PDB file of C-alpha atoms in Angstrom:
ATOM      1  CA  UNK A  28       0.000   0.000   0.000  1.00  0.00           C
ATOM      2  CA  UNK A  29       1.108   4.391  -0.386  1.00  0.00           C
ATOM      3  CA  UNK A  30       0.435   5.882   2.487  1.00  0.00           C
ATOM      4  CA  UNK A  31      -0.770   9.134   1.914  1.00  0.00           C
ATOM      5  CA  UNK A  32      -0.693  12.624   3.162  1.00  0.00           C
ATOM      6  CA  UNK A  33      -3.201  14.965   2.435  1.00  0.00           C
ATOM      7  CA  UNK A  34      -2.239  18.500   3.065  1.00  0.00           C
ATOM      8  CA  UNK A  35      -5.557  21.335   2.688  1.00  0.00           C
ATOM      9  CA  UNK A  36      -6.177  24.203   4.694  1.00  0.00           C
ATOM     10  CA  UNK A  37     -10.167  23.520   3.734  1.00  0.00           C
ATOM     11  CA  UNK A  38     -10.762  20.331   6.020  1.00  0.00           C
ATOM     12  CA  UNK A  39     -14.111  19.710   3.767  1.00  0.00           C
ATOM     13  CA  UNK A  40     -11.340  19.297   0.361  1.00  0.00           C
ATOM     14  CA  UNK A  41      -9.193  17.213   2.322  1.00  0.00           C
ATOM     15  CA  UNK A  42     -11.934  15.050   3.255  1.00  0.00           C
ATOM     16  CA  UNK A  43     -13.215  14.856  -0.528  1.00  0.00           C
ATOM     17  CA  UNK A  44      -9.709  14.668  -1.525  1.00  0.00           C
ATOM     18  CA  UNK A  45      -8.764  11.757   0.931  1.00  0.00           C
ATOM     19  CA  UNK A  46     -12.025   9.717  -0.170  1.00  0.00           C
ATOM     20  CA  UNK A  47     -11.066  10.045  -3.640  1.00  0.00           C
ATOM     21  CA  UNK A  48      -7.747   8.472  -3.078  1.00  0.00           C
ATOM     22  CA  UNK A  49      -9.443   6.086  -0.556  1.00  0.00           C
ATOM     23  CA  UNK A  50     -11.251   4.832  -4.062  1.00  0.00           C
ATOM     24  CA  UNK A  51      -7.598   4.019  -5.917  1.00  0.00           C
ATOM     25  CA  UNK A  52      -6.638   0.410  -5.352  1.00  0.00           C
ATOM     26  CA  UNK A  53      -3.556   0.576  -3.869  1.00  0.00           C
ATOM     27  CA  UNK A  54      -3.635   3.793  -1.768  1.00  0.00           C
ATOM     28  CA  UNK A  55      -4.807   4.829   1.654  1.00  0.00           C
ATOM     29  CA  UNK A  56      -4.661   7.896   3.219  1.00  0.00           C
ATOM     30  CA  UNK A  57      -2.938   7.863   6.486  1.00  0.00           C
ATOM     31  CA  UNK A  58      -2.908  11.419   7.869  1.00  0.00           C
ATOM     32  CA  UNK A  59      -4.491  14.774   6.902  1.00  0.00           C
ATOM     33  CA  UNK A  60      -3.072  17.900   7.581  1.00  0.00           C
ATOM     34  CA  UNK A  61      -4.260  21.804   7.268  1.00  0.00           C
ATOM     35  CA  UNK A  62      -1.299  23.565   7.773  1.00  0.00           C
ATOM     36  CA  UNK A  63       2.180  23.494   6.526  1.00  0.00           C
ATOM     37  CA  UNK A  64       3.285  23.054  10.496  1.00  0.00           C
ATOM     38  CA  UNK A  65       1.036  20.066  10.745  1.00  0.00           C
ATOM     39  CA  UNK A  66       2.364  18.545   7.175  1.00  0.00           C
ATOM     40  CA  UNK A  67       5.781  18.674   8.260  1.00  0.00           C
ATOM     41  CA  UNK A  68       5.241  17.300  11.850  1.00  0.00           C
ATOM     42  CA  UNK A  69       3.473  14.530  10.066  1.00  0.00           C
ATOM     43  CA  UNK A  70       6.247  14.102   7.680  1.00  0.00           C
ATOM     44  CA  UNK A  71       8.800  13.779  10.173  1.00  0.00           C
ATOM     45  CA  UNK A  72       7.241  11.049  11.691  1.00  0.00           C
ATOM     46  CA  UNK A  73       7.550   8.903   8.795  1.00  0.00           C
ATOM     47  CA  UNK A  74       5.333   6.208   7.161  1.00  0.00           C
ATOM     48  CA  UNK A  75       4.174   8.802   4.707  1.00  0.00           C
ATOM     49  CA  UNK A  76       5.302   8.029   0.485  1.00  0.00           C
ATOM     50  CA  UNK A  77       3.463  10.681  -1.189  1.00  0.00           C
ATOM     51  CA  UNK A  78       1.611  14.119  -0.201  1.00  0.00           C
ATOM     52  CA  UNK A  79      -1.142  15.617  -1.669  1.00  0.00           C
ATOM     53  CA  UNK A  80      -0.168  19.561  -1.151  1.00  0.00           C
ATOM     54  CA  UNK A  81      -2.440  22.245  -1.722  1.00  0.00           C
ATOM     55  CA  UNK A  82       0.004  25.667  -2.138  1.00  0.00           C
ATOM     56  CA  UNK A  83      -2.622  27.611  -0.251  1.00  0.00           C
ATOM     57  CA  UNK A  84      -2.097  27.412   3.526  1.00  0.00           C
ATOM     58  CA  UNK A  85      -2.207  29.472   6.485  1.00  0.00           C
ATOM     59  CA  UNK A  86       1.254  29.528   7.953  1.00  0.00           C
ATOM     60  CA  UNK A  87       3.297  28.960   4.534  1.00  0.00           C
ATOM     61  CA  UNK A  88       2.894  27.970   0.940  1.00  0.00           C
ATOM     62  CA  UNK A  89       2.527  24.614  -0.318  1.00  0.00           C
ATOM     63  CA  UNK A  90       6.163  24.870  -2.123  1.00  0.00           C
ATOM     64  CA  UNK A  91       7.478  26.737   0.899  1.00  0.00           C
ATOM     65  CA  UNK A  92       6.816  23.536   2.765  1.00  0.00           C
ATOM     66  CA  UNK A  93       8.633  21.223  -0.566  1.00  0.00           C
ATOM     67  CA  UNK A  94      11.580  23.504   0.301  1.00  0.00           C
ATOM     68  CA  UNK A  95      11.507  22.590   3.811  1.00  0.00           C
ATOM     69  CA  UNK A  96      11.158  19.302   3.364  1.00  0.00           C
ATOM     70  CA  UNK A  97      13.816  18.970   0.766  1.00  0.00           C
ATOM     71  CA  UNK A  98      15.977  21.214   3.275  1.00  0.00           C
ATOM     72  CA  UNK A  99      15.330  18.785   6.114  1.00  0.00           C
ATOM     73  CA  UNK A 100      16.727  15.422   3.743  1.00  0.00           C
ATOM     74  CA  UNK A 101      12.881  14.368   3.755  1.00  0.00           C
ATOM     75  CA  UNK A 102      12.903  12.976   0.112  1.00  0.00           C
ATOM     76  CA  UNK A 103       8.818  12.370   0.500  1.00  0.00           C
ATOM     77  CA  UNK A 104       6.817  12.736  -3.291  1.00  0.00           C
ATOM     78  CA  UNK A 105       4.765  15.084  -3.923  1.00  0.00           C
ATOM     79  CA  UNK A 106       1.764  16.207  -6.167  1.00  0.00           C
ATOM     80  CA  UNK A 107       0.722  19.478  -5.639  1.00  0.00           C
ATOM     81  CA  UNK A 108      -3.296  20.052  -5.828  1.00  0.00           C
ATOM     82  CA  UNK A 109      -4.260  23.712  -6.313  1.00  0.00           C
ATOM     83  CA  UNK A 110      -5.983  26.168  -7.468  1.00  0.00           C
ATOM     84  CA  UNK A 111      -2.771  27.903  -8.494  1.00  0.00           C
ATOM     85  CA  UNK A 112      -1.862  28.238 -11.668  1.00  0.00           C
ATOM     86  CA  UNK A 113       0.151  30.766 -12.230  1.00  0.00           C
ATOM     87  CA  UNK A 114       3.256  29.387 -14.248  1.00  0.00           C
ATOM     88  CA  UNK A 115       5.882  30.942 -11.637  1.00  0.00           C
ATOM     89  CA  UNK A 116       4.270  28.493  -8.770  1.00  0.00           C
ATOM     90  CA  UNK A 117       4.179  25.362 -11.535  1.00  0.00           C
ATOM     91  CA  UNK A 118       7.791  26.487 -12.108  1.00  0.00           C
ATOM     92  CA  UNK A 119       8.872  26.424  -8.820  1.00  0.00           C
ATOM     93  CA  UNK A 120       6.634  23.136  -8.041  1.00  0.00           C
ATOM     94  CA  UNK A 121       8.722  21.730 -11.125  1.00  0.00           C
ATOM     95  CA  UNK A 122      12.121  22.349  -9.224  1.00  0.00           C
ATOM     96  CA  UNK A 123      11.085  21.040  -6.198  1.00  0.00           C
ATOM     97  CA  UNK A 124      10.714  18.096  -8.049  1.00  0.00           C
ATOM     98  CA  UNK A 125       6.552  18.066  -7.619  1.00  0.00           C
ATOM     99  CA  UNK A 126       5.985  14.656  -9.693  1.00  0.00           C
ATOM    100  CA  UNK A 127       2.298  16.167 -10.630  1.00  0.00           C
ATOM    101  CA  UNK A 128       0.230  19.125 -10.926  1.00  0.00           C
ATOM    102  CA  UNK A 129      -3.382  19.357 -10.481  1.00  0.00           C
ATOM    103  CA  UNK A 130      -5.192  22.548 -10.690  1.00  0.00           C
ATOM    104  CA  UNK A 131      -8.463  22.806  -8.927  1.00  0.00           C
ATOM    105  CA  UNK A 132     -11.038  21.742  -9.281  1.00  0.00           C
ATOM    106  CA  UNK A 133     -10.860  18.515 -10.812  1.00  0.00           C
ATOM    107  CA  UNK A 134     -12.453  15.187 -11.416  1.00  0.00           C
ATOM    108  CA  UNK A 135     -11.762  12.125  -9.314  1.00  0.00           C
ATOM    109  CA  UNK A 136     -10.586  10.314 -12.877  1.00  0.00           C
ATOM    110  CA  UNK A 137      -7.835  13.489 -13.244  1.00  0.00           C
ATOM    111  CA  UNK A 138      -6.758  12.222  -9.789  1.00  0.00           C
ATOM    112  CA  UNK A 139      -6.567   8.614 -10.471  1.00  0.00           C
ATOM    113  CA  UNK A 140      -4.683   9.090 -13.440  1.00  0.00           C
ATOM    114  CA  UNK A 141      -2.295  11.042 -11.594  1.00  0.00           C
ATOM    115  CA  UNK A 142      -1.752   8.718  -9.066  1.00  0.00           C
ATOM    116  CA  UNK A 143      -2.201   5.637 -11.405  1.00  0.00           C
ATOM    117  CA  UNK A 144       0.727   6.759 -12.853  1.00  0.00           C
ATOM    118  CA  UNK A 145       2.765   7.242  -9.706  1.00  0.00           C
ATOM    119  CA  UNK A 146       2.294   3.532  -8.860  1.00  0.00           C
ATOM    120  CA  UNK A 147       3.609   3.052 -12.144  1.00  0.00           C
ATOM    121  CA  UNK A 148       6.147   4.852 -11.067  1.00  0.00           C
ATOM    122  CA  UNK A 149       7.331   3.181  -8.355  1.00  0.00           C
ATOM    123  CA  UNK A 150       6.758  -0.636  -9.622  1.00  0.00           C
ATOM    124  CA  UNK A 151       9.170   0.630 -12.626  1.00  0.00           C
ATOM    125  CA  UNK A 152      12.543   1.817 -10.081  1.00  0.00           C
ATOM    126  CA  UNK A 153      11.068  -0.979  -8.064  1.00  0.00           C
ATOM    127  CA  UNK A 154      11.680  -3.895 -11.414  1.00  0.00           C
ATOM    128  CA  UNK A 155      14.408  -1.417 -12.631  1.00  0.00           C
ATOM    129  CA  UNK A 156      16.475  -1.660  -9.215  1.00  0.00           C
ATOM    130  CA  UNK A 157      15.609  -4.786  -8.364  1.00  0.00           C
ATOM    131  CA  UNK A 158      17.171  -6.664 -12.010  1.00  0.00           C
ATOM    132  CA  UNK A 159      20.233  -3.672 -11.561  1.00  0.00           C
ATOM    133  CA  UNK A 160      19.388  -2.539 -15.013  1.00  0.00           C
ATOM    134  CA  UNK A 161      21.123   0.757 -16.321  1.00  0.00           C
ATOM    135  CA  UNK A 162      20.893   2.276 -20.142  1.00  0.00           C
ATOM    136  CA  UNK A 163      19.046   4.524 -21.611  1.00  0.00           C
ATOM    137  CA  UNK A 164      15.860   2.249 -22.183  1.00  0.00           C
ATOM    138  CA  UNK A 165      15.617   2.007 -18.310  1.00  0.00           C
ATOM    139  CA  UNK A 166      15.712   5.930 -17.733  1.00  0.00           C
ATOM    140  CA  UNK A 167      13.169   5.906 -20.460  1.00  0.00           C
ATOM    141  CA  UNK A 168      10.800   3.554 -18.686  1.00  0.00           C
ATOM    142  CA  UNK A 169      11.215   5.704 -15.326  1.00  0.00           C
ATOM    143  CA  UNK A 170      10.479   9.006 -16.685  1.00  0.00           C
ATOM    144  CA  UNK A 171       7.672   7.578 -19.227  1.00  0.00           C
ATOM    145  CA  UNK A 172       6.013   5.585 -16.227  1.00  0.00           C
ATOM    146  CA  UNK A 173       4.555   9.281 -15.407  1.00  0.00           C
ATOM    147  CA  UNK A 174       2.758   9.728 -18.586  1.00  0.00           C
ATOM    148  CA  UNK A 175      -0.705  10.605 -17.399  1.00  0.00           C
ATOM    149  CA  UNK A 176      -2.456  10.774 -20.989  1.00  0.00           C
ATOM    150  CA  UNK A 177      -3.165   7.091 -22.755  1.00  0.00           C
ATOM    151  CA  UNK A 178      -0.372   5.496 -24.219  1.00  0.00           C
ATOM    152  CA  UNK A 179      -0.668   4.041 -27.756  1.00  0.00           C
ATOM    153  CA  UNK A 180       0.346   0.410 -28.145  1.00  0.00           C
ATOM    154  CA  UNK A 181       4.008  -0.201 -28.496  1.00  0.00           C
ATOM    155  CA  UNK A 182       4.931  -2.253 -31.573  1.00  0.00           C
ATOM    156  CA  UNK A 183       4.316  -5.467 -31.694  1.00  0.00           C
ATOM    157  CA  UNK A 184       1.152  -5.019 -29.096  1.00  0.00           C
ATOM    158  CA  UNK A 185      -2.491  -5.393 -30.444  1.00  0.00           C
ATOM    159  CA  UNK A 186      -4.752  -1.995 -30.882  1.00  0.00           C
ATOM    160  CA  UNK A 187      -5.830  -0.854 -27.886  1.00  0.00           C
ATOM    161  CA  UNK A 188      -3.172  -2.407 -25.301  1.00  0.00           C
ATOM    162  CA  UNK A 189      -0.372  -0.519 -24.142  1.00  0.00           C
ATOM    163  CA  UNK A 190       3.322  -1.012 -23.116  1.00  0.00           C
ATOM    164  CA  UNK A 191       2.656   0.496 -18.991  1.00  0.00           C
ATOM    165  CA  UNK A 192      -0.195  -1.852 -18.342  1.00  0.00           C
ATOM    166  CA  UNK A 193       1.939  -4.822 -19.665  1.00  0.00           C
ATOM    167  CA  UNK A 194       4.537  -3.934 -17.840  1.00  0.00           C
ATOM    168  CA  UNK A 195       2.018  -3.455 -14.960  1.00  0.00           C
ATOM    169  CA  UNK A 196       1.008  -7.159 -15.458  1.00  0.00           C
ATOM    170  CA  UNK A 197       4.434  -8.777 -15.989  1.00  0.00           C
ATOM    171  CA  UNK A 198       5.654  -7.127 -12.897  1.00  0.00           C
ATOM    172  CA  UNK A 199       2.722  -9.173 -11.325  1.00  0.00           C
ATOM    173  CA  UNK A 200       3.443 -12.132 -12.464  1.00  0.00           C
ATOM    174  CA  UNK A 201       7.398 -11.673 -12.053  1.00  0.00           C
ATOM    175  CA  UNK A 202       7.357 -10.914  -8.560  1.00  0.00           C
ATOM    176  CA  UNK A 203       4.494 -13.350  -7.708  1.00  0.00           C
ATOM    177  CA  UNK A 204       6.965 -16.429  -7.387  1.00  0.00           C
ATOM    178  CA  UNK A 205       4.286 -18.712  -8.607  1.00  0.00           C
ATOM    179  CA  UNK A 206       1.295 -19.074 -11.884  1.00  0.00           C
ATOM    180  CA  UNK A 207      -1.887 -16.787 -11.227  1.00  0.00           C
ATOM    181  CA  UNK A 208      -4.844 -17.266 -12.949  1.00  0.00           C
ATOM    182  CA  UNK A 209      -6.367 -14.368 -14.907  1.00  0.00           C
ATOM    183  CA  UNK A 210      -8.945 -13.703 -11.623  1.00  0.00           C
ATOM    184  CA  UNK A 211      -6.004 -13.289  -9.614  1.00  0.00           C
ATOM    185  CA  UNK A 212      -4.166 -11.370 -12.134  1.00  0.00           C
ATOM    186  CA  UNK A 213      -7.165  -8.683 -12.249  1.00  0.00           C
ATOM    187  CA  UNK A 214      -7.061  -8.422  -8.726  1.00  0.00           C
ATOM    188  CA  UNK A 215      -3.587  -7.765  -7.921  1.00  0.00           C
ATOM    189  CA  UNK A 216      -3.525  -4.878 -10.473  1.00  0.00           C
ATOM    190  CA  UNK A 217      -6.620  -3.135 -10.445  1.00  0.00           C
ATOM    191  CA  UNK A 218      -7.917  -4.099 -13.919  1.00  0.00           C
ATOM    192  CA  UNK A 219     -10.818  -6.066 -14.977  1.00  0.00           C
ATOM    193  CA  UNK A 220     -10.655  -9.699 -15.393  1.00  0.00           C
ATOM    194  CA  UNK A 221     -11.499  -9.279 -18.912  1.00  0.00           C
ATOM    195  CA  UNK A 222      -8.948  -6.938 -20.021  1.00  0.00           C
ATOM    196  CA  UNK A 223      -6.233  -9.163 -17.730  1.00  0.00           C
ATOM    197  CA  UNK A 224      -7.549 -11.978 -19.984  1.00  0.00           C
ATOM    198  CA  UNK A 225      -6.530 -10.011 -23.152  1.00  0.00           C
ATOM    199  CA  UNK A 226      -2.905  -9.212 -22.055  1.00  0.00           C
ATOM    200  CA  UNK A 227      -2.464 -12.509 -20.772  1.00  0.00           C
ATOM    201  CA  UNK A 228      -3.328 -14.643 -24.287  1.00  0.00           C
ATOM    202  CA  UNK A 229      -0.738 -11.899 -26.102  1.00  0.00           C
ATOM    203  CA  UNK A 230       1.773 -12.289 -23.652  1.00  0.00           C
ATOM    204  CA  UNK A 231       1.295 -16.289 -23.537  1.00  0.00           C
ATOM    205  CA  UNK A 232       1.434 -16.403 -27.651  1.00  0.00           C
ATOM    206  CA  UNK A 233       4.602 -13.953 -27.711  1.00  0.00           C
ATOM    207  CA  UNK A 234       6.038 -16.252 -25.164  1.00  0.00           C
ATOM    208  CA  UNK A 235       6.765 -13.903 -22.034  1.00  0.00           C
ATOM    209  CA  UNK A 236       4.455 -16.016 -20.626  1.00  0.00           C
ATOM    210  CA  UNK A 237       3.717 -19.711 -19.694  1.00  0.00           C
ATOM    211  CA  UNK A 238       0.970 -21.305 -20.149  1.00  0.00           C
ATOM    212  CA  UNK A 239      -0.429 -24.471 -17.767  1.00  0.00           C
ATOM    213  CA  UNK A 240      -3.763 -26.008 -16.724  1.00  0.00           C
ATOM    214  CA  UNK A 241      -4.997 -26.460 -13.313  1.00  0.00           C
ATOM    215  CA  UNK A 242      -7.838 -29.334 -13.336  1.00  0.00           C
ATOM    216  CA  UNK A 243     -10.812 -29.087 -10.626  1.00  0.00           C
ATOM    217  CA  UNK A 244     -13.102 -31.491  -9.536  1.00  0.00           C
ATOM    218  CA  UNK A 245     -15.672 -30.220 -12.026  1.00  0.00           C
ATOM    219  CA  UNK A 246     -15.971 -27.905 -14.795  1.00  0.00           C
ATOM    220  CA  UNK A 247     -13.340 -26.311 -16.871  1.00  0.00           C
ATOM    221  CA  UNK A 248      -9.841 -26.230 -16.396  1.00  0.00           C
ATOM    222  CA  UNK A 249      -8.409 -22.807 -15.202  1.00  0.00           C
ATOM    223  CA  UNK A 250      -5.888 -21.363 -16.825  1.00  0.00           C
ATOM    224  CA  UNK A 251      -3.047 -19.951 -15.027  1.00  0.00           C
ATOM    225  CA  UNK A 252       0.106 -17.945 -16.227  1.00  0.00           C
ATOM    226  CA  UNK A 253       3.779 -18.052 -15.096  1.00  0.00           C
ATOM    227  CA  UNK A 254       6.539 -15.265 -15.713  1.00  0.00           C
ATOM    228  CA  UNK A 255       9.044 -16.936 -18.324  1.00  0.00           C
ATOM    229  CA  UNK A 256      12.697 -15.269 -17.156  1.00  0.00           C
ATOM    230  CA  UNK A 257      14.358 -13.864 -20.710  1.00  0.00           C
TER     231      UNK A 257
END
């Protein structure tokens, strides 16, 4: 799970805000804060991987607080979400090495995308690290796992699949140390069992996948799916 901070001097956004993320598999809110005092108490403490920041607060600005932060060796992410939008403050937010910017207001699907693509993020450095990969191909994976628009399909990928979600799904499977079925599959990375399903054939006929049967008492056979190391 990200454990989430969200930072709002209104404590009516932050609870709309922290349902919102509430809704994203994978996150939970942790803490809320409505002050840049309160933020930074909160991010001392630890347990906290990503902050929602508005820039508006009463004591200090949202990027004031960044600057602390960065200041005090806390290396905690960030995506700022105000209602500023002045291209100084995005600016400054960029340099203080905000990973997103959402101006207010916004939908709940602007915010899941958002932070859809920070667990992208974080699964990439996660596989990247993990294998000790270097080159340019795995910066390029890093910095593209923050594309927040659609992605076309890579070559070699049907219409209408693209390259983060299989990556999404063989990170699954890689790390799950055993075959999952396309239920299980689904479930582990948010999507529906019928898109899973789609990824999984391609990947099984392009053979980055294995393919074996597990037999029940009755019915069909379910078909489960094992990472196949290059």
């Amino acid at each position: 799970m990200i454990d989430v901070l969200v930072v709002d001097d209104d404590f009516r956004v932050a609870e709309i805000n922290a349902k919102y993320v509430g809704k994203v598999p994978g996150f939970r809110v942790t803490a809320r804060a409505h002050s840049a005092a309160q933020a930074l108490a909160t991010v001392e403490r630890g347990a906290v991987d990503l902050v929602l920041l508005d820039h508006y607060l009463p004591d200090r600005t949202g990027l004031e607080l960044v600057h602390r932060m960065r200041e005090q060796g806390h290396g905690t992410d960030v995506i700022m979400i105000t209602a500023a939008s002045d291209v100084t403050t995005v600016q400054q937010a960029m340099r203080l090495g905000a990973l997103h910017y959402l101006v207010k207001p916004f939908t709940f699907a602007a915010l899941r995308t958002r932070l859809d693509s920070y667990a992208a993020l974080r699964r990439t450095v996660d596989r990247v690290g993990g294998r000790g990969l270097t080159g340019q191909e795995q910066v390029d994976r890093i910095f593209g796992a923050l594309r927040t628009s659609p992605a076309p399909s890579a070559p070699g990928l049907p219409s209408g699949q693209s390259e983060p979600t299989t990556d999404l799904i063989c990170g699954v499977l890689h790390g799950a140390g055993q075959p999952l079925s396309a239920h299980e599959v689904a479930a582990r990375t948010g999507l529906s069992r019928s898109t899973a399903q789609r990824y999984l054939r391609h990947l099984e006929q392009a053979g980055r996948l294995r393919l074996s049967l597990k037999y029940g008492d009755t019915g069909r056979p379910e078909h489960r799916y094992a990472w196949v190391a290059p």
